[in-house]
Every structure is written in structure tokens, then in C-alpha cells.
Amino acid sequence: MNPNSHYDFIVIGAGIIGLSTAWQLRQQLPDSSILVVEKESQIAQHQTSHNSGVIHAGVYYQPGSLKADFCQRGAKATLAFCQQHHIPYQQPGKLLVATSSLELERMQALKQRCQQMGVAVSELNKQQLSEKEPNIEGLGALWVASSAIVSFQQIAAKLAELIQGSKVTLSTDTELLGVSEGTKAITIETSKGAFTGNYLIACAGLMADRVAHMMGLTTDFAIIPFRGEYYQLPESRKNLVKHLIYPIPDPALPFLGVHLTPMIDDKITVGPNAVVGWKREGYNHINLDLLDSWQMLCFPGFWKLLKQHGRAGLTEIANSWYKPGYLQQVRKYCPQLTLADLKPYPAGIRAQAVTAKGELIHDFLFAESPRSLHVCNAPSPAATSAFPIGAFIAEKIITGKILHKSRSQN
Ligand SMILES: Cc1cc2nc3c(=O)[nH]c(=O)nc-3n(C[C@H](O)[C@H](O)[C@H](O)COP(=O)(O)OP(=O)(O)OC[C@H]3O[C@@H](n4cnc5c(N)ncnc54)[C@H](O)[C@@H]3O)c2cc1C
């Protein structure tokens, strides 16, 4: 990679979204040159390798949203990719367990939503639930047979392998420091020098807002990092559950509620919770980055979010420090677990876009300039949805290019 080299496409971020996008571009435009820029020394070191590893079926998402569409298509595409490239996956299915009358009501609403969207689910009564999972207690459950598990990091590694070739450069240890967009090209300043491209695609995850601001894009959101803290069960509990066990979510805060997740490496994790992070890429329990924290505190949306969801937020913080509180959330449906069963496990950090009004942006969000496209909000199930997201970006760019060409030909 020579400084000042020119590329057709520059992709920022080698997480699963950046790599999927580069792969789609390479497949659809095999003669184009692509530079993928990653600041870490290895690919996929952030959200892509710190998650629950669930290929979601698309139960929770608003019909008509990008999430609903991309998740359903993404689940199929992910399984097909794993089969084609011999990446291990399993399809244990998911139980969404209702433990109160309110959750039973919410379960009915979820069931209707699934039927509306064509996601196959069936309802289990108390007895059927305990036959399926003898160690789980609830008043009833939704059974989603198609939910699967995988290592998204392995998928990312395969994508990185597939994109490399004479026309594609994947440059790690290369941090994007600045961008300027001209009428004829886009120039990036990186820790390894300057490069130019016809088009830039930013897939920077936890840094999405900063990359957008580097280009002077006006956006109405900031990334608020939400730590997702997990525990893992000891070896002696490895046969506790056979399926993914999830609570029925609160529709206002769908990502709250810890679950029991058999992982592809045979571990079972408990979690994640969701607590505000004071460092965007800080994985230890105590982390503070002054810039990250200051920017968050200066963002009006942060305070408005606290006002709206402060109570739930405080409970999450309390349970983060007070293990019995954390345990209580999972004992709701798995009463035999004890404190001794909660062993340490690495946390993940969600990049959650929040508007200046303090609203959590639930759907995937993109922003554009004439020569760039930014993935601004790609929280869960973005790993499941990575293939359709990459295809969507490639199509947008290709269609844009065709329009651009036909305009210049006229
Ligand atoms: C706790 C948790 C659980 C989750 N569980 C699931 C799940 O079960 N199923 C599911 O589908 N999804 C899940 N998700 C969501 C999923 O992991 C993410 O949505 C997905 O990985 C996002 O991928 P990404 O490529 O956008 O981001 P990332 O993987 O974070 O990649 C962004 C990349 O950009 C790089 N970058 C940033 N700034 C720069 C810069 N200036 N210069 C160069 N490079 C830069 C970063 O280093 C990073 O490698 C979960 C997420 C979390 C945190």
C-alpha cells in the first residue's frame, strides 16, 4: 500500500459490516480497487467479536423496518454462507419465556407480530415449556425453531480472507484521522499516510458519529456506548439448557433482559445487561476515557435519555455491581442458578445511536454525502444482518454510480 494511492472504494472499519460491504463490492464490481482501513492490529476486535453469537430470526423488530427485513434475510444468508464455507453453526432454537401475566400479554403481541412478518413461532404452555426445558420455569413461552448460533468473528475472518486479492488491500493498524470530500475524489488522512478514493463507506461501529463529523456531515445523533456485561456458567452446568432462553422483552427497551445463551464454543453465557459505558472501547469493569465521557455529558440527548429511562438505567447499574441483583433477573426463569454459577466472561459494548431529543434509534440508520455513505446505527441484530446490509450499501453505490454516469453522459 503506497501513500497517495487511489482506490475506487475506501471502506473504514473491518468489523463484520465493513467486511461484508467490501465482499459485496468485490463480487459485484470485480475490477474495482478497494482499500479497507482498520485501526486495530487485527480485524473484528470490537462489537463483531464481543456479542452473544445469535443468528436472530427477526422476532422483535417493527414490521416494515430495515431491521425486520435485513434480519430475516440476513439469517438465511448467514446460514448459507456458513454452509458454503464450512463455518460451524448450530440451530438450537430460542424460547422466549413469560414469567408474569404482563409478559404473557406481551408474548401475545410478539406472536402476532411474528405472524404478520412470516417468522415461524409456536406457543408453548407451562407444561410444554417444562417438557422442552426441564430447568426453566415460566407461565408459557414462544418457540422460535430457526434461531441459531455462530461465531461472527469467524464469519468476519472468512470474509477478510475472501476479499483479499490484487485489487483489494486490507490495512490494519491504520487509523482514519481525517477526511475531505472534493468534487472529483475523497481524501483520507490515516496513521499510515493519505489516500484518495472515488467513494468512501464508513462502517466504524462505536466511532460512527466521529467519522461522520470528520466529514462535516450534519447528524442529529451521537453514539452512546452501552456495556453488555456477561457471566458464563461453570462446566458443571453445561447441560442446564439446550436452547437459547430469552425473557419476553419490554417493547420500550427491547435490549434489556439477560438471557441464557449456549455459545458455539460450548460455553453457556448469562447476559448481557446494558449499562452506560464511560469509554467507548473499554472492556474492563472500571473504565474511563475523558474525551468519550466529556462528549457524552455534553450531548443533550444523553440527559434526555436519562430522564426518560433513568430508573431502568439505575437498576442496570445497581445489578452490574450487585451480583445477587443480576442473578435475580435470570432466576426469574431459571431458579436453580446460584451466585457460584456466575463466572467471569468478557463484556461487549453496543454502539447505540441516540438522537438529540434523547430517543434511542431502534432501526439501522445510514447517512450520505455525494461521495460517502455512513453506517450510523447498526446495533443488534446487525451481525445477523451483515450480508443484506453489505448488499444494500453496494446496491446503493452501484445504482448511484449508474445514475452519475448516465447524468454525465447526457
Ligand atoms: C453485547 C452485544 C451483544 C450482541 N449480540 C448480538 C447477537 O447475538 N446477534 C447479532 O446479530 N448482533 C449482536 N450484536 C450486535 C453486533 O455485534 C453488532 O451490531 C455488529 O457486530 C456491528 O458490526 P460493525 O462492523 O458495525 O461494528 P464493529 O464490529 O464494532 O466494527 C467497527 C470497526 O471499525 C473500526 N474503526 C472505528 N473507527 C475507526 C477509525 N477511525 N479508523 C479505522 N478503523 C476504525 C473499529 O476498530 C472496528 O473494527 C451484539 C452486540 C453487542 C455489543
Tab-separated table of C-alpha atoms and ligand atoms in Angstrom:
chain	number	residue	atom	x	y	z
A	1	MET	CA	0.000	0.000	0.000
A	2	ASN	CA	1.693	3.161	-1.172
A	3	PRO	CA	0.773	6.512	0.331
A	4	ASN	CA	-1.237	8.664	-2.062
A	5	SER	CA	-2.583	5.572	-3.866
A	6	HIS	CA	-6.025	5.957	-5.379
A	7	TYR	CA	-8.858	3.441	-4.917
A	8	ASP	CA	-12.347	3.120	-6.324
A	9	PHE	CA	-13.715	2.433	-2.830
A	10	ILE	CA	-12.397	3.070	0.650
A	11	VAL	CA	-14.087	1.188	3.497
A	12	ILE	CA	-13.484	2.386	7.059
A	13	GLY	CA	-13.690	-0.381	9.676
A	14	ALA	CA	-13.024	-4.107	9.375
A	15	GLY	CA	-15.906	-5.282	11.547
A	16	ILE	CA	-18.477	-7.618	10.035
A	17	ILE	CA	-20.341	-4.748	8.299
A	18	GLY	CA	-17.262	-3.221	6.655
A	19	LEU	CA	-16.009	-6.633	5.559
A	20	SER	CA	-19.395	-7.718	4.223
A	21	THR	CA	-19.631	-4.461	2.266
A	22	ALA	CA	-16.144	-4.909	0.787
A	23	TRP	CA	-17.018	-8.515	-0.126
A	24	GLN	CA	-20.234	-7.475	-1.889
A	25	LEU	CA	-18.432	-4.713	-3.792
A	26	ARG	CA	-15.690	-7.129	-4.826
A	27	GLN	CA	-18.252	-9.657	-6.051
A	28	GLN	CA	-20.360	-7.153	-7.930
A	29	LEU	CA	-17.530	-4.999	-9.319
A	30	PRO	CA	-14.564	-7.409	-9.531
A	31	ASP	CA	-12.376	-4.923	-11.415
A	32	SER	CA	-12.676	-2.189	-8.821
A	33	SER	CA	-9.903	-1.407	-6.360
A	34	ILE	CA	-10.831	-1.380	-2.664
A	35	LEU	CA	-8.959	-0.222	0.425
A	36	VAL	CA	-10.263	-1.399	3.811
A	37	VAL	CA	-8.819	0.627	6.670
A	38	GLU	CA	-8.844	-0.778	10.226
A	39	LYS	CA	-7.307	0.961	13.228
A	40	GLU	CA	-6.698	-2.180	15.291
A	41	SER	CA	-3.873	-4.643	14.628
A	42	GLN	CA	-6.450	-7.330	13.770
A	43	ILE	CA	-9.885	-7.320	12.189
A	44	ALA	CA	-13.167	-7.534	14.142
A	45	GLN	CA	-11.850	-6.627	17.583
A	46	HIS	CA	-14.899	-4.732	18.786
A	47	GLN	CA	-18.637	-5.481	18.516
A	48	THR	CA	-18.119	-8.264	15.977
A	49	SER	CA	-16.143	-10.329	18.500
A	50	HIS	CA	-17.941	-9.242	21.683
A	51	ASN	CA	-21.520	-10.375	21.276
A	52	SER	CA	-23.938	-13.206	22.015
A	53	GLY	CA	-23.323	-15.001	18.723
A	54	VAL	CA	-27.021	-15.430	17.981
A	55	ILE	CA	-28.330	-15.556	14.428
A	56	HIS	CA	-31.634	-13.926	15.221
A	57	ALA	CA	-34.829	-14.956	13.428
A	58	GLY	CA	-36.350	-11.440	13.474
A	59	VAL	CA	-38.938	-11.754	16.243
A	60	TYR	CA	-38.650	-8.340	17.841
A	61	TYR	CA	-38.495	-5.799	15.072
A	62	GLN	CA	-41.091	-3.325	13.862
A	63	PRO	CA	-42.759	-4.650	10.684
A	64	GLY	CA	-41.590	-2.574	7.728
A	65	SER	CA	-38.338	-1.559	9.426
A	66	LEU	CA	-34.928	-2.203	7.897
A	67	LYS	CA	-34.155	-4.374	10.926
A	68	ALA	CA	-37.142	-6.643	10.300
A	69	ASP	CA	-36.271	-7.068	6.633
A	70	PHE	CA	-32.477	-7.345	6.940
A	71	CYS	CA	-32.614	-9.660	9.941
A	72	GLN	CA	-34.878	-12.200	8.263
A	73	ARG	CA	-32.891	-12.155	5.035
A	74	GLY	CA	-29.620	-11.970	6.967
A	75	ALA	CA	-30.372	-15.094	8.996
A	76	LYS	CA	-30.846	-17.100	5.789
A	77	ALA	CA	-27.784	-15.568	4.110
A	78	THR	CA	-25.615	-16.182	7.201
A	79	LEU	CA	-26.593	-19.843	7.392
A	80	ALA	CA	-25.973	-20.268	3.644
A	81	PHE	CA	-22.550	-18.599	3.968
A	82	CYS	CA	-21.629	-20.863	6.897
A	83	GLN	CA	-22.668	-23.950	4.938
A	84	GLN	CA	-20.741	-22.852	1.858
A	85	HIS	CA	-17.558	-22.043	3.793
A	86	HIS	CA	-17.739	-24.770	6.440
A	87	ILE	CA	-18.093	-22.357	9.352
A	88	PRO	CA	-19.532	-24.163	12.379
A	89	TYR	CA	-23.028	-23.171	13.442
A	90	GLN	CA	-25.860	-24.810	15.348
A	91	GLN	CA	-29.594	-24.261	15.303
A	92	PRO	CA	-30.754	-24.867	18.889
A	93	GLY	CA	-33.856	-22.628	18.574
A	94	LYS	CA	-34.987	-19.999	21.052
A	95	LEU	CA	-37.543	-19.965	23.856
A	96	LEU	CA	-38.961	-16.586	24.875
A	97	VAL	CA	-40.210	-17.273	28.370
A	98	ALA	CA	-43.091	-15.349	30.000
A	99	THR	CA	-42.934	-15.244	33.799
A	100	SER	CA	-45.824	-12.879	34.635
A	101	SER	CA	-49.263	-12.009	33.316
A	102	LEU	CA	-47.858	-8.799	31.800
A	103	GLU	CA	-45.242	-10.850	29.949
A	104	LEU	CA	-47.951	-13.257	28.765
A	105	GLU	CA	-49.771	-10.265	27.255
A	106	ARG	CA	-46.570	-9.009	25.642
A	107	MET	CA	-45.925	-12.529	24.371
A	108	GLN	CA	-49.258	-12.500	22.508
A	109	ALA	CA	-48.318	-9.181	20.894
A	110	LEU	CA	-44.957	-10.643	19.853
A	111	LYS	CA	-46.660	-13.733	18.447
A	112	GLN	CA	-48.980	-11.588	16.342
A	113	ARG	CA	-46.056	-9.555	15.108
A	114	CYS	CA	-44.209	-12.708	14.101
A	115	GLN	CA	-47.256	-13.984	12.223
A	116	GLN	CA	-47.536	-10.638	10.456
A	117	MET	CA	-43.886	-10.834	9.397
A	118	GLY	CA	-43.828	-14.513	8.471
A	119	VAL	CA	-41.441	-15.559	11.275
A	120	ALA	CA	-42.424	-19.106	12.274
A	121	VAL	CA	-43.166	-19.303	16.013
A	122	SER	CA	-45.332	-21.539	18.133
A	123	GLU	CA	-46.793	-21.021	21.567
A	124	LEU	CA	-45.998	-23.397	24.430
A	125	ASN	CA	-47.970	-23.653	27.650
A	126	LYS	CA	-46.353	-24.107	31.063
A	127	GLN	CA	-46.326	-27.896	30.739
A	128	GLN	CA	-44.916	-27.927	27.197
A	129	LEU	CA	-42.222	-25.452	28.261
A	130	SER	CA	-41.076	-27.638	31.128
A	131	GLU	CA	-41.039	-30.702	28.852
A	132	LYS	CA	-38.795	-28.848	26.402
A	133	GLU	CA	-36.545	-27.294	29.064
A	134	PRO	CA	-36.951	-29.040	32.451
A	135	ASN	CA	-34.742	-26.480	34.234
A	136	ILE	CA	-36.723	-23.471	33.020
A	137	GLU	CA	-39.873	-22.186	34.714
A	138	GLY	CA	-42.464	-19.911	33.192
A	139	LEU	CA	-46.163	-19.445	32.540
A	140	GLY	CA	-45.668	-20.059	28.841
A	141	ALA	CA	-43.239	-19.422	26.016
A	142	LEU	CA	-42.814	-18.677	22.340
A	143	TRP	CA	-40.734	-21.233	20.493
A	144	VAL	CA	-38.624	-19.981	17.579
A	145	ALA	CA	-37.064	-23.020	15.944
A	146	SER	CA	-34.928	-21.152	13.407
A	147	SER	CA	-32.701	-19.185	15.860
A	148	ALA	CA	-29.095	-20.285	15.523
A	149	ILE	CA	-25.637	-19.670	16.982
A	150	VAL	CA	-22.292	-18.968	15.352
A	151	SER	CA	-19.056	-17.048	15.877
A	152	PHE	CA	-19.459	-13.786	13.955
A	153	GLN	CA	-15.718	-13.305	14.357
A	154	GLN	CA	-15.164	-16.450	12.286
A	155	ILE	CA	-17.516	-15.154	9.599
A	156	ALA	CA	-15.577	-11.866	9.574
A	157	ALA	CA	-12.288	-13.760	9.273
A	158	LYS	CA	-13.624	-15.717	6.283
A	159	LEU	CA	-14.843	-12.504	4.638
A	160	ALA	CA	-11.407	-10.933	5.169
A	161	GLU	CA	-9.836	-13.957	3.506
A	162	LEU	CA	-12.277	-13.881	0.565
A	163	ILE	CA	-11.862	-10.195	-0.254
A	164	GLN	CA	-8.083	-10.176	-0.413
A	165	GLY	CA	-6.612	-10.135	-3.884
A	166	SER	CA	-4.568	-7.971	-6.181
A	167	LYS	CA	-7.180	-5.215	-6.226
A	168	VAL	CA	-8.155	-5.231	-2.544
A	169	THR	CA	-5.975	-4.034	0.307
A	170	LEU	CA	-6.941	-4.658	3.921
A	171	SER	CA	-4.766	-2.408	6.037
A	172	THR	CA	-4.783	-2.983	9.797
A	173	ASP	CA	-3.053	-0.650	12.280
A	174	THR	CA	-4.361	2.158	10.092
A	175	GLU	CA	-6.480	4.728	11.856
A	176	LEU	CA	-8.630	7.173	9.964
A	177	LEU	CA	-7.714	10.644	11.248
A	178	GLY	CA	-9.408	12.967	8.798
A	179	VAL	CA	-11.467	13.052	5.603
A	180	SER	CA	-12.013	15.698	2.976
A	181	GLU	CA	-14.506	15.372	0.182
A	182	GLY	CA	-13.817	17.086	-3.101
A	183	THR	CA	-15.820	17.179	-6.300
A	184	LYS	CA	-13.554	14.637	-8.023
A	185	ALA	CA	-12.349	12.438	-5.141
A	186	ILE	CA	-12.373	11.867	-1.426
A	187	THR	CA	-9.098	12.057	0.533
A	188	ILE	CA	-8.455	10.277	3.801
A	189	GLU	CA	-5.684	11.066	6.262
A	190	THR	CA	-4.626	7.997	8.200
A	191	SER	CA	-1.891	6.962	10.601
A	192	LYS	CA	-0.173	5.455	7.535
A	193	GLY	CA	-0.500	8.455	5.256
A	194	ALA	CA	-3.036	9.908	2.846
A	195	PHE	CA	-5.072	8.002	0.248
A	196	THR	CA	-7.716	9.003	-2.214
A	197	GLY	CA	-10.828	7.234	-3.422
A	198	ASN	CA	-13.883	7.757	-5.573
A	199	TYR	CA	-16.206	6.754	-2.768
A	200	LEU	CA	-15.974	6.132	0.976
A	201	ILE	CA	-18.073	3.765	3.062
A	202	ALA	CA	-17.798	4.270	6.818
A	203	CYS	CA	-18.579	1.221	8.974
A	204	ALA	CA	-16.919	2.469	12.149
A	205	GLY	CA	-19.285	0.990	14.763
A	206	LEU	CA	-18.638	2.729	18.083
A	207	MET	CA	-16.926	5.611	16.253
A	208	ALA	CA	-19.657	6.109	13.620
A	209	ASP	CA	-20.598	9.622	14.755
A	210	ARG	CA	-16.977	10.774	14.911
A	211	VAL	CA	-16.244	9.588	11.378
A	212	ALA	CA	-19.415	11.332	10.140
A	213	HIS	CA	-18.332	14.542	11.897
A	214	MET	CA	-14.809	14.284	10.429
A	215	MET	CA	-16.506	14.771	7.064
A	216	GLY	CA	-18.614	17.632	8.298
A	217	LEU	CA	-21.874	15.666	7.942
A	218	THR	CA	-24.687	17.211	9.940
A	219	THR	CA	-26.246	14.499	12.061
A	220	ASP	CA	-28.831	14.535	14.788
A	221	PHE	CA	-27.389	11.716	16.866
A	222	ALA	CA	-24.452	10.643	18.984
A	223	ILE	CA	-23.197	7.160	19.738
A	224	ILE	CA	-23.798	6.268	23.371
A	225	PRO	CA	-21.822	3.173	24.354
A	226	PHE	CA	-23.826	0.620	26.323
A	227	ARG	CA	-21.748	-2.027	28.031
A	228	GLY	CA	-23.216	-5.500	27.885
A	229	GLU	CA	-21.815	-7.488	30.789
A	230	TYR	CA	-21.911	-11.269	30.734
A	231	TYR	CA	-21.162	-14.169	33.035
A	232	GLN	CA	-20.547	-17.727	31.968
A	233	LEU	CA	-21.787	-20.890	33.647
A	234	PRO	CA	-19.297	-23.415	35.025
A	235	GLU	CA	-18.596	-26.751	33.319
A	236	SER	CA	-20.871	-28.483	35.860
A	237	ARG	CA	-23.851	-26.559	34.386
A	238	LYS	CA	-23.116	-27.294	30.758
A	239	ASN	CA	-26.284	-29.392	30.354
A	240	LEU	CA	-28.532	-26.881	32.116
A	241	VAL	CA	-30.316	-25.768	28.928
A	242	LYS	CA	-30.369	-26.977	25.334
A	243	HIS	CA	-31.949	-23.927	23.734
A	244	LEU	CA	-31.464	-20.160	23.804
A	245	ILE	CA	-33.547	-18.886	26.732
A	246	TYR	CA	-34.711	-15.270	26.475
A	247	PRO	CA	-37.110	-13.223	28.591
A	248	ILE	CA	-40.090	-11.534	26.931
A	249	PRO	CA	-38.763	-8.026	26.221
A	250	ASP	CA	-40.223	-4.727	27.330
A	251	PRO	CA	-41.217	-3.152	23.974
A	252	ALA	CA	-39.865	0.255	25.133
A	253	LEU	CA	-36.417	-1.156	25.988
A	254	PRO	CA	-36.163	-4.300	23.896
A	255	PHE	CA	-32.468	-4.852	24.547
A	256	LEU	CA	-32.926	-5.154	28.322
A	257	GLY	CA	-33.259	-8.566	29.930
A	258	VAL	CA	-30.476	-11.094	30.372
A	259	HIS	CA	-30.639	-14.384	28.527
A	260	LEU	CA	-29.046	-17.801	28.781
A	261	THR	CA	-27.116	-18.464	25.597
A	262	PRO	CA	-25.441	-21.689	24.599
A	263	MET	CA	-22.459	-20.486	22.516
A	264	ILE	CA	-20.832	-22.155	19.549
A	265	ASP	CA	-17.747	-22.944	21.676
A	266	ASP	CA	-19.939	-24.966	24.104
A	267	LYS	CA	-19.964	-22.331	26.824
A	268	ILE	CA	-23.261	-21.019	28.194
A	269	THR	CA	-23.333	-17.289	28.823
A	270	VAL	CA	-25.698	-15.309	31.038
A	271	GLY	CA	-26.385	-11.766	29.934
A	272	PRO	CA	-25.877	-9.175	28.658
A	273	ASN	CA	-27.162	-6.291	30.761
A	274	ALA	CA	-26.952	-2.711	29.440
A	275	VAL	CA	-25.105	-0.012	31.381
A	276	VAL	CA	-23.800	3.289	30.064
A	277	GLY	CA	-20.094	2.979	29.222
A	278	TRP	CA	-17.625	5.732	30.118
A	279	LYS	CA	-15.168	4.532	27.494
A	280	ARG	CA	-16.329	3.551	24.016
A	281	GLU	CA	-13.909	0.703	23.596
A	282	GLY	CA	-13.174	-0.097	27.262
A	283	TYR	CA	-13.956	-3.682	28.180
A	284	ASN	CA	-12.910	-3.737	31.847
A	285	HIS	CA	-15.455	-3.251	34.613
A	286	ILE	CA	-13.989	0.130	35.553
A	287	ASN	CA	-13.158	2.255	32.535
A	288	LEU	CA	-12.998	5.956	31.985
A	289	ASP	CA	-11.978	7.881	28.920
A	290	LEU	CA	-12.111	11.617	29.452
A	291	LEU	CA	-12.902	12.517	25.833
A	292	ASP	CA	-15.585	9.831	25.491
A	293	SER	CA	-17.191	10.790	28.799
A	294	TRP	CA	-16.980	14.536	28.208
A	295	GLN	CA	-18.568	14.262	24.763
A	296	MET	CA	-21.346	12.112	26.161
A	297	LEU	CA	-22.024	14.519	29.041
A	298	CYS	CA	-22.079	17.489	26.633
A	299	PHE	CA	-24.633	15.788	24.369
A	300	PRO	CA	-28.161	16.984	25.302
A	301	GLY	CA	-29.660	13.674	24.125
A	302	PHE	CA	-27.765	11.836	26.875
A	303	TRP	CA	-29.513	13.809	29.640
A	304	LYS	CA	-32.901	13.481	27.957
A	305	LEU	CA	-32.361	9.740	27.651
A	306	LEU	CA	-31.507	9.573	31.360
A	307	LYS	CA	-34.665	11.489	32.190
A	308	GLN	CA	-36.814	9.058	30.208
A	309	HIS	CA	-35.135	5.800	31.186
A	310	GLY	CA	-33.216	6.805	34.336
A	311	ARG	CA	-34.971	4.266	36.530
A	312	ALA	CA	-34.235	1.313	34.260
A	313	GLY	CA	-30.685	2.646	33.852
A	314	LEU	CA	-30.125	2.817	37.613
A	315	THR	CA	-31.397	-0.742	38.061
A	316	GLU	CA	-28.957	-1.922	35.392
A	317	ILE	CA	-26.069	-0.096	37.108
A	318	ALA	CA	-27.053	-1.496	40.516
A	319	ASN	CA	-27.208	-5.047	39.123
A	320	SER	CA	-23.882	-4.550	37.389
A	321	TRP	CA	-22.234	-4.026	40.796
A	322	TYR	CA	-24.535	-6.183	42.907
A	323	LYS	CA	-24.295	-9.741	41.623
A	324	PRO	CA	-27.376	-11.039	43.506
A	325	GLY	CA	-29.449	-8.416	41.654
A	326	TYR	CA	-28.044	-9.623	38.332
A	327	LEU	CA	-28.706	-13.227	39.306
A	328	GLN	CA	-32.306	-12.423	40.206
A	329	GLN	CA	-33.033	-11.491	36.592
A	330	VAL	CA	-32.115	-14.950	35.373
A	331	ARG	CA	-33.548	-16.790	38.384
A	332	LYS	CA	-36.935	-15.479	37.262
A	333	TYR	CA	-36.954	-18.283	34.727
A	334	CYS	CA	-34.083	-20.476	35.948
A	335	PRO	CA	-34.470	-20.610	39.747
A	336	GLN	CA	-31.822	-23.235	40.375
A	337	LEU	CA	-28.913	-20.943	39.425
A	338	THR	CA	-26.814	-19.655	42.324
A	339	LEU	CA	-24.221	-16.914	42.741
A	340	ALA	CA	-21.461	-19.514	42.471
A	341	ASP	CA	-22.675	-20.271	38.922
A	342	LEU	CA	-21.843	-16.793	37.636
A	343	LYS	CA	-18.247	-16.933	36.419
A	344	PRO	CA	-16.470	-14.007	34.750
A	345	TYR	CA	-16.830	-13.520	30.984
A	346	PRO	CA	-15.732	-10.614	28.741
A	347	ALA	CA	-18.149	-7.726	28.238
A	348	GLY	CA	-19.255	-6.266	24.899
A	349	ILE	CA	-20.075	-2.640	24.107
A	350	ARG	CA	-23.030	-1.703	21.934
A	351	ALA	CA	-22.810	1.309	19.651
A	352	GLN	CA	-26.259	2.799	20.167
A	353	ALA	CA	-27.242	5.942	18.302
A	354	VAL	CA	-29.325	8.354	20.387
A	355	THR	CA	-30.983	11.482	18.973
A	356	ALA	CA	-30.549	14.949	20.445
A	357	LYS	CA	-34.084	14.510	21.847
A	358	GLY	CA	-32.903	11.509	23.841
A	359	GLU	CA	-34.591	8.850	21.700
A	360	LEU	CA	-32.899	5.521	21.147
A	361	ILE	CA	-32.727	4.960	17.390
A	362	HIS	CA	-34.002	1.426	17.050
A	363	ASP	CA	-33.640	0.935	13.297
A	364	PHE	CA	-30.482	0.786	11.222
A	365	LEU	CA	-29.516	4.279	10.120
A	366	PHE	CA	-27.433	5.468	7.177
A	367	ALA	CA	-26.252	8.929	6.156
A	368	GLU	CA	-24.867	10.010	2.819
A	369	SER	CA	-22.860	12.715	1.151
A	370	PRO	CA	-22.144	12.832	-2.600
A	371	ARG	CA	-19.056	10.601	-2.218
A	372	SER	CA	-19.713	8.750	1.007
A	373	LEU	CA	-22.130	6.501	2.812
A	374	HIS	CA	-22.052	6.106	6.600
A	375	VAL	CA	-23.469	3.270	8.648
A	376	CYS	CA	-24.552	5.381	11.608
A	377	ASN	CA	-26.550	2.912	13.685
A	378	ALA	CA	-26.019	-0.829	13.430
A	379	PRO	CA	-26.820	-2.402	16.791
A	380	SER	CA	-28.121	-5.961	17.232
A	381	PRO	CA	-29.138	-7.768	15.021
A	382	ALA	CA	-26.581	-6.131	12.722
A	383	ALA	CA	-24.234	-9.114	12.879
A	384	THR	CA	-27.091	-11.367	11.697
A	385	SER	CA	-27.971	-8.729	9.096
A	386	ALA	CA	-24.430	-8.078	7.841
A	387	PHE	CA	-24.949	-9.694	4.427
A	388	PRO	CA	-28.090	-7.749	3.447
A	389	ILE	CA	-26.581	-4.552	4.905
A	390	GLY	CA	-23.470	-5.013	2.737
A	391	ALA	CA	-25.646	-5.799	-0.305
A	392	PHE	CA	-27.841	-2.752	0.380
A	393	ILE	CA	-24.783	-0.482	0.535
A	394	ALA	CA	-23.239	-1.995	-2.611
A	395	GLU	CA	-26.514	-1.627	-4.488
A	396	LYS	CA	-26.946	1.967	-3.378
A	397	ILE	CA	-23.451	2.804	-4.544
A	398	ILE	CA	-23.750	0.960	-7.832
A	399	THR	CA	-27.134	2.481	-8.578
A	400	GLY	CA	-25.721	5.868	-7.634
A	401	LYS	CA	-22.776	5.329	-9.941
A	402	ILE	CA	-25.042	4.347	-12.817
A	403	LEU	CA	-27.132	7.465	-12.232
A	404	HIS	CA	-23.980	9.511	-12.023
A	405	LYS	CA	-22.662	8.001	-15.267
A	406	SER	CA	-25.891	8.483	-17.177
A	407	ARG	CA	-26.080	12.054	-15.934
A	408	SER	CA	-22.550	12.767	-17.114
A	409	GLN	CA	-23.267	11.085	-20.455
A	410	ASN	CA	-26.309	13.274	-21.107
B	1	LIG	C1	-23.134	-7.235	23.881
B	1	LIG	C2	-23.573	-7.383	22.453
B	1	LIG	C3	-24.339	-8.487	22.050
B	1	LIG	C4	-24.733	-8.606	20.730
B	1	LIG	N1	-25.369	-9.746	20.320
B	1	LIG	C5	-25.685	-9.892	19.011
B	1	LIG	C6	-26.250	-11.107	18.541
B	1	LIG	O1	-26.385	-12.075	19.282
B	1	LIG	N2	-26.617	-11.171	17.234
B	1	LIG	C7	-26.451	-10.136	16.383
B	1	LIG	O2	-26.843	-10.238	15.214
B	1	LIG	N3	-25.874	-8.976	16.782
B	1	LIG	C8	-25.472	-8.861	18.070
B	1	LIG	N4	-24.857	-7.722	18.496
B	1	LIG	C9	-24.645	-6.633	17.546
B	1	LIG	C10	-23.465	-6.891	16.628
B	1	LIG	O3	-22.372	-7.459	17.305
B	1	LIG	C11	-23.040	-5.563	16.009
B	1	LIG	O4	-24.189	-4.906	15.578
B	1	LIG	C12	-22.122	-5.755	14.809
B	1	LIG	O5	-21.004	-6.525	15.180
B	1	LIG	C13	-21.689	-4.403	14.283
B	1	LIG	O6	-20.638	-4.609	13.379
B	1	LIG	P1	-19.803	-3.360	12.858
B	1	LIG	O7	-18.922	-3.870	11.799
B	1	LIG	O8	-20.756	-2.265	12.545
B	1	LIG	O9	-19.017	-2.834	14.151
B	1	LIG	P2	-17.634	-3.286	14.803
B	1	LIG	O10	-17.505	-4.763	14.872
B	1	LIG	O11	-17.537	-2.557	16.093
B	1	LIG	O12	-16.567	-2.766	13.781
B	1	LIG	C14	-16.254	-1.402	13.598
B	1	LIG	C15	-14.784	-1.336	13.222
B	1	LIG	O13	-14.440	-0.008	12.851
B	1	LIG	C16	-13.121	0.237	13.312
B	1	LIG	N5	-12.900	1.673	13.390
B	1	LIG	C17	-13.575	2.577	14.145
B	1	LIG	N6	-13.072	3.809	13.989
B	1	LIG	C18	-12.040	3.700	13.105
B	1	LIG	C19	-11.104	4.635	12.571
B	1	LIG	N7	-11.124	5.952	12.894
B	1	LIG	N8	-10.157	4.169	11.703
B	1	LIG	C20	-10.122	2.868	11.360
B	1	LIG	N9	-10.975	1.935	11.855
B	1	LIG	C21	-11.929	2.351	12.722
B	1	LIG	C22	-13.101	-0.451	14.671
B	1	LIG	O14	-11.794	-0.672	15.154
B	1	LIG	C23	-13.876	-1.721	14.377
B	1	LIG	O15	-13.051	-2.798	13.992
B	1	LIG	C24	-24.408	-7.593	19.798
B	1	LIG	C25	-23.618	-6.503	20.192
B	1	LIG	C26	-23.164	-6.415	21.493
B	1	LIG	C27	-22.255	-5.293	21.868
